[in-house]
Amino acid sequence: SDNKIMAVDAKVTIDDNALYRHPDIAALRDVSEEDPTEVEAGEFDLNYVKLDGNVGCMVNGAGLAMATMDIIKLSGGSPANFLDVGGTADARRVEQAFRIILKDPHVKAILVNIFGGIVRCDRVAQGIVDAYNNIGEIGVPIIVRLQGTNAVEAKEIIDKSGLKVLSAIQLDEAAQRVKEVLA
């Protein structure tokens, strides 16, 4: 030792949202090192993180995701994932989100909690109905809470769809429905 400091290893973390600006760095990505379901979700611009619980979560926005996971815990469930559909919760993205959540055999219910600020709730509701019809029998209860622009119309679309989907207006009502379906 000659009393010099030497770096023998390094770790670099890259923001996935910035990769499009750095194709040279993106080319170095090794998806075999990543969770395959998370990679698949990323292909549809869905932000997905698997957790160990029994209630699938589909939300728009990280803050709402955290509140949703908290309310699931308070209702006696445990979040099975963090899945953020972002600001464009159209039928295609909602369908892919359902398919990704349903890959987890531990999921016993799905809570969809969307705030319609940019995205209209009636469009999300129609996306949920279309996605459900495209997938076929989903096999687990789905609780949907849509708040914001056109929320009343959205609840009407869900309620009149004839599908096995429970709608809720308030977050505590959604939590109660989660508790009921898990009982």
PDB file of N, CA and C in Angstrom, residues 57-99:
ATOM      1  N   CYS A  57     -53.307  -3.366  -7.271  1.00  0.00           N
ATOM      2  CA  CYS A  57     -53.608  -1.926  -7.297  1.00  0.00           C
ATOM      3  C   CYS A  57     -53.368  -1.387  -8.699  1.00  0.00           C
ATOM      4  N   MET A  58     -54.337  -0.640  -9.219  1.00  0.00           N
ATOM      5  CA  MET A  58     -54.164   0.082 -10.473  1.00  0.00           C
ATOM      6  C   MET A  58     -54.530   1.531 -10.186  1.00  0.00           C
ATOM      7  N   VAL A  59     -53.565   2.426 -10.316  1.00  0.00           N
ATOM      8  CA  VAL A  59     -53.769   3.830  -9.963  1.00  0.00           C
ATOM      9  C   VAL A  59     -53.141   4.733 -11.019  1.00  0.00           C
ATOM     10  N   ASN A  60     -53.369   6.032 -10.879  1.00  0.00           N
ATOM     11  CA  ASN A  60     -52.631   6.987 -11.699  1.00  0.00           C
ATOM     12  C   ASN A  60     -51.981   8.007 -10.780  1.00  0.00           C
ATOM     13  N   GLY A  61     -50.689   7.911 -10.661  1.00  0.00           N
ATOM     14  CA  GLY A  61     -49.918   8.813  -9.818  1.00  0.00           C
ATOM     15  C   GLY A  61     -49.350   8.114  -8.603  1.00  0.00           C
ATOM     16  N   ALA A  62     -48.096   8.440  -8.296  1.00  0.00           N
ATOM     17  CA  ALA A  62     -47.404   7.787  -7.185  1.00  0.00           C
ATOM     18  C   ALA A  62     -48.031   8.123  -5.833  1.00  0.00           C
ATOM     19  N   GLY A  63     -48.452   9.358  -5.653  1.00  0.00           N
ATOM     20  CA  GLY A  63     -49.069   9.746  -4.385  1.00  0.00           C
ATOM     21  C   GLY A  63     -50.358   8.992  -4.130  1.00  0.00           C
ATOM     22  N   LEU A  64     -51.180   8.884  -5.174  1.00  0.00           N
ATOM     23  CA  LEU A  64     -52.430   8.136  -5.051  1.00  0.00           C
ATOM     24  C   LEU A  64     -52.140   6.652  -4.826  1.00  0.00           C
ATOM     25  N   ALA A  65     -51.071   6.161  -5.421  1.00  0.00           N
ATOM     26  CA  ALA A  65     -50.683   4.761  -5.208  1.00  0.00           C
ATOM     27  C   ALA A  65     -50.347   4.517  -3.742  1.00  0.00           C
ATOM     28  N   MET A  66     -49.621   5.440  -3.143  1.00  0.00           N
ATOM     29  CA  MET A  66     -49.255   5.279  -1.734  1.00  0.00           C
ATOM     30  C   MET A  66     -50.500   5.311  -0.843  1.00  0.00           C
ATOM     31  N   ALA A  67     -51.413   6.242  -1.124  1.00  0.00           N
ATOM     32  CA  ALA A  67     -52.657   6.319  -0.348  1.00  0.00           C
ATOM     33  C   ALA A  67     -53.483   5.051  -0.532  1.00  0.00           C
ATOM     34  N   THR A  68     -53.503   4.530  -1.756  1.00  0.00           N
ATOM     35  CA  THR A  68     -54.259   3.309  -2.051  1.00  0.00           C
ATOM     36  C   THR A  68     -53.675   2.121  -1.295  1.00  0.00           C
ATOM     37  N   MET A  69     -52.357   2.019  -1.288  1.00  0.00           N
ATOM     38  CA  MET A  69     -51.725   0.914  -0.565  1.00  0.00           C
ATOM     39  C   MET A  69     -51.980   1.030   0.939  1.00  0.00           C
ATOM     40  N   ASP A  70     -51.975   2.247   1.457  1.00  0.00           N
ATOM     41  CA  ASP A  70     -52.284   2.447   2.879  1.00  0.00           C
ATOM     42  C   ASP A  70     -53.707   2.004   3.199  1.00  0.00           C
ATOM     43  N   ILE A  71     -54.655   2.384   2.359  1.00  0.00           N
ATOM     44  CA  ILE A  71     -56.060   2.052   2.627  1.00  0.00           C
ATOM     45  C   ILE A  71     -56.291   0.541   2.502  1.00  0.00           C
ATOM     46  N   ILE A  72     -55.547  -0.110   1.619  1.00  0.00           N
ATOM     47  CA  ILE A  72     -55.634  -1.570   1.507  1.00  0.00           C
ATOM     48  C   ILE A  72     -55.170  -2.215   2.811  1.00  0.00           C
ATOM     49  N   LYS A  73     -54.060  -1.729   3.359  1.00  0.00           N
ATOM     50  CA  LYS A  73     -53.561  -2.267   4.633  1.00  0.00           C
ATOM     51  C   LYS A  73     -54.579  -2.041   5.750  1.00  0.00           C
ATOM     52  N   LEU A  74     -55.172  -0.848   5.780  1.00  0.00           N
ATOM     53  CA  LEU A  74     -56.160  -0.535   6.816  1.00  0.00           C
ATOM     54  C   LEU A  74     -57.416  -1.390   6.698  1.00  0.00           C
ATOM     55  N   SER A  75     -57.700  -1.875   5.479  1.00  0.00           N
ATOM     56  CA  SER A  75     -58.899  -2.695   5.276  1.00  0.00           C
ATOM     57  C   SER A  75     -58.634  -4.178   5.529  1.00  0.00           C
ATOM     58  N   GLY A  76     -57.422  -4.508   5.912  1.00  0.00           N
ATOM     59  CA  GLY A  76     -57.103  -5.895   6.224  1.00  0.00           C
ATOM     60  C   GLY A  76     -56.420  -6.645   5.102  1.00  0.00           C
ATOM     61  N   GLY A  77     -56.205  -5.981   3.981  1.00  0.00           N
ATOM     62  CA  GLY A  77     -55.498  -6.604   2.872  1.00  0.00           C
ATOM     63  C   GLY A  77     -54.038  -6.202   2.875  1.00  0.00           C
ATOM     64  N   SER A  78     -53.368  -6.606   1.830  1.00  0.00           N
ATOM     65  CA  SER A  78     -51.966  -6.251   1.663  1.00  0.00           C
ATOM     66  C   SER A  78     -51.730  -6.007   0.174  1.00  0.00           C
ATOM     67  N   PRO A  79     -51.110  -4.891  -0.193  1.00  0.00           N
ATOM     68  CA  PRO A  79     -50.928  -4.588  -1.619  1.00  0.00           C
ATOM     69  C   PRO A  79     -50.045  -5.628  -2.315  1.00  0.00           C
ATOM     70  N   ALA A  80     -50.498  -6.078  -3.471  1.00  0.00           N
ATOM     71  CA  ALA A  80     -49.751  -7.056  -4.262  1.00  0.00           C
ATOM     72  C   ALA A  80     -48.808  -6.381  -5.242  1.00  0.00           C
ATOM     73  N   ASN A  81     -49.027  -5.086  -5.478  1.00  0.00           N
ATOM     74  CA  ASN A  81     -48.204  -4.384  -6.449  1.00  0.00           C
ATOM     75  C   ASN A  81     -48.396  -2.883  -6.332  1.00  0.00           C
ATOM     76  N   PHE A  82     -47.531  -2.195  -7.021  1.00  0.00           N
ATOM     77  CA  PHE A  82     -47.660  -0.760  -7.283  1.00  0.00           C
ATOM     78  C   PHE A  82     -47.757  -0.699  -8.797  1.00  0.00           C
ATOM     79  N   LEU A  83     -48.888  -0.269  -9.339  1.00  0.00           N
ATOM     80  CA  LEU A  83     -49.029  -0.159 -10.792  1.00  0.00           C
ATOM     81  C   LEU A  83     -49.653   1.193 -11.120  1.00  0.00           C
ATOM     82  N   ASP A  84     -48.846   2.040 -11.760  1.00  0.00           N
ATOM     83  CA  ASP A  84     -49.258   3.394 -12.130  1.00  0.00           C
ATOM     84  C   ASP A  84     -49.488   3.424 -13.635  1.00  0.00           C
ATOM     85  N   VAL A  85     -50.751   3.661 -14.036  1.00  0.00           N
ATOM     86  CA  VAL A  85     -51.075   3.727 -15.469  1.00  0.00           C
ATOM     87  C   VAL A  85     -50.788   5.100 -16.052  1.00  0.00           C
ATOM     88  N   GLY A  86     -50.434   6.057 -15.218  1.00  0.00           N
ATOM     89  CA  GLY A  86     -50.114   7.395 -15.707  1.00  0.00           C
ATOM     90  C   GLY A  86     -51.350   8.187 -16.085  1.00  0.00           C
ATOM     91  N   GLY A  87     -51.162   9.180 -16.918  1.00  0.00           N
ATOM     92  CA  GLY A  87     -52.232  10.108 -17.264  1.00  0.00           C
ATOM     93  C   GLY A  87     -53.112   9.694 -18.415  1.00  0.00           C
ATOM     94  N   THR A  88     -52.812   8.557 -19.032  1.00  0.00           N
ATOM     95  CA  THR A  88     -53.627   8.119 -20.177  1.00  0.00           C
ATOM     96  C   THR A  88     -54.131   6.709 -19.933  1.00  0.00           C
ATOM     97  N   ALA A  89     -55.135   6.598 -19.110  1.00  0.00           N
ATOM     98  CA  ALA A  89     -55.682   5.284 -18.755  1.00  0.00           C
ATOM     99  C   ALA A  89     -56.742   4.872 -19.772  1.00  0.00           C
ATOM    100  N   ASP A  90     -56.313   4.639 -21.016  1.00  0.00           N
ATOM    101  CA  ASP A  90     -57.242   4.206 -22.059  1.00  0.00           C
ATOM    102  C   ASP A  90     -57.437   2.692 -21.981  1.00  0.00           C
ATOM    103  N   ALA A  91     -58.329   2.171 -22.823  1.00  0.00           N
ATOM    104  CA  ALA A  91     -58.691   0.746 -22.762  1.00  0.00           C
ATOM    105  C   ALA A  91     -57.477  -0.158 -22.937  1.00  0.00           C
ATOM    106  N   ARG A  92     -56.583   0.170 -23.855  1.00  0.00           N
ATOM    107  CA  ARG A  92     -55.411  -0.664 -24.117  1.00  0.00           C
ATOM    108  C   ARG A  92     -54.513  -0.755 -22.884  1.00  0.00           C
ATOM    109  N   ARG A  93     -54.228   0.392 -22.283  1.00  0.00           N
ATOM    110  CA  ARG A  93     -53.352   0.407 -21.103  1.00  0.00           C
ATOM    111  C   ARG A  93     -54.025  -0.268 -19.910  1.00  0.00           C
ATOM    112  N   VAL A  94     -55.319  -0.022 -19.736  1.00  0.00           N
ATOM    113  CA  VAL A  94     -56.051  -0.652 -18.630  1.00  0.00           C
ATOM    114  C   VAL A  94     -56.061  -2.166 -18.810  1.00  0.00           C
ATOM    115  N   GLU A  95     -56.283  -2.621 -20.039  1.00  0.00           N
ATOM    116  CA  GLU A  95     -56.274  -4.064 -20.307  1.00  0.00           C
ATOM    117  C   GLU A  95     -54.910  -4.658 -19.978  1.00  0.00           C
ATOM    118  N   GLN A  96     -53.843  -4.019 -20.418  1.00  0.00           N
ATOM    119  CA  GLN A  96     -52.501  -4.528 -20.124  1.00  0.00           C
ATOM    120  C   GLN A  96     -52.241  -4.509 -18.623  1.00  0.00           C
ATOM    121  N   ALA A  97     -52.711  -3.467 -17.950  1.00  0.00           N
ATOM    122  CA  ALA A  97     -52.531  -3.389 -16.499  1.00  0.00           C
ATOM    123  C   ALA A  97     -53.238  -4.556 -15.804  1.00  0.00           C
ATOM    124  N   PHE A  98     -54.481  -4.841 -16.215  1.00  0.00           N
ATOM    125  CA  PHE A  98     -55.197  -5.993 -15.649  1.00  0.00           C
ATOM    126  C   PHE A  98     -54.427  -7.286 -15.916  1.00  0.00           C
ATOM    127  N   ARG A  99     -53.964  -7.466 -17.141  1.00  0.00           N
ATOM    128  CA  ARG A  99     -53.237  -8.701 -17.492  1.00  0.00           C
ATOM    129  C   ARG A  99     -51.983  -8.868 -16.634  1.00  0.00           C
TER     130      ARG A  99
END
